[in-house]
């Protein structure tokens, strides 16, 4: 277990003895494993680096994004001042400085006059706003091991709807909850039923926390370009909400309260900006840690102290390619809906990087093709009754092959290697060239595969003995 956070802790958490523990103890070990891999990802520095990048992007895009988002509210008679409670809630750990920053941001938004910008100005404003969400999506896709982002059309459709409709839904939910809690019916019940008074007080106090958890959960389910289960999003939302409130209290108590003799003494007038950037960094880091939690909850096969990069050996890639082709063939002949890359992950319980790499190799070899859905689903692009298993194996083995660099002095061959590789190729040809993907997928070649395996093993042994 090399290249891990702590070798001894990893050996204990992933010990073979865990399977013999009681149920509650195994649940505790599972939670500790999740905590371990998240901390391990943090110590590698990639999440912190991306959080710093998002802070810079936020400084450039915050005002344009909020101006675009809340411009639709003006059509419903709402004013930007109604943003103030939400901004104050987010910047509450900064104390009095949070109030000052909120006033400045709302002032900036009020000064943005979309009607006088012109077509180019409005387009630039939308592009600046969308670039922030695009940057967030790229970071989430990295955490979720996804190589394929949303298409340009989906980005404008999805992001635009969130920026324009999202604020309206948020304010509607806040207004509805406030009207329900202050309604005459609820007030009458609370007067006659003492328990309802405590319940309403609890709901009123818990509403900000529930809104934060709901916002985090929405982010984790919407932003990644893959299907995120509600369970994974909710668990991550709860973790992020607790972290946000806890670290917010710590930031306000330790950093901001001590800034009179520390930060202000050093940075003077820039202290507010520095504190704002620090809190933005902490907030983005919380969001990314929660996304990592959601990923590991949905993909427990990645909860391992090593090899979370998804690298597969050549043999594993060959096996995965045969499994993928078999599933594609079975669903094709049964006239069922084809699989996407995520569907292969859930069906085979393998890591997404291996699946995408194998699908790319099969696509380059002309064996599979993508349909026009988003995300794409995979169909056969060659006759399965004529595609041999040797062709599938070759597609994976030859993927990424580079031409040998020409040298003035030719390389001196290594004795015996060419003969062994030729023997392996001949054995594969003899064993798999006559068996098609259709026969493998529909179970029509079981006996033939057994005979071919025996013939291939004997053929390799005889060839090597003869050459030696």
Coordinates of N, CA and C in Angstrom, one line a residue, residues 145 153 169 314 345 364 382 413:
X145 N -14.1 11.6 -12.5 CA -13.4 10.8 -13.5 C -14.1 10.8 -14.8
X153 N -24.4 23.2 -26.8 CA -25.9 23.4 -26.7 C -26.4 23.1 -25.4
X169 N -37.2 30.2 -8.4 CA -37.6 29.1 -7.5 C -37.1 29.3 -6.1
X314 N -3.1 -4.7 -19.0 CA -3.5 -5.1 -20.3 C -4.5 -6.2 -20.3
X345 N -20.5 1.0 -16.2 CA -19.8 1.0 -14.9 C -20.7 0.3 -13.9
X364 N -12.3 3.5 -32.1 CA -11.2 3.7 -33.1 C -11.0 2.5 -34.0
X382 N -20.1 -2.7 -36.7 CA -19.6 -3.8 -37.6 C -20.5 -5.0 -37.4
X413 N 18.2 -6.2 -32.5 CA 17.1 -7.0 -31.9 C 17.5 -7.8 -30.7

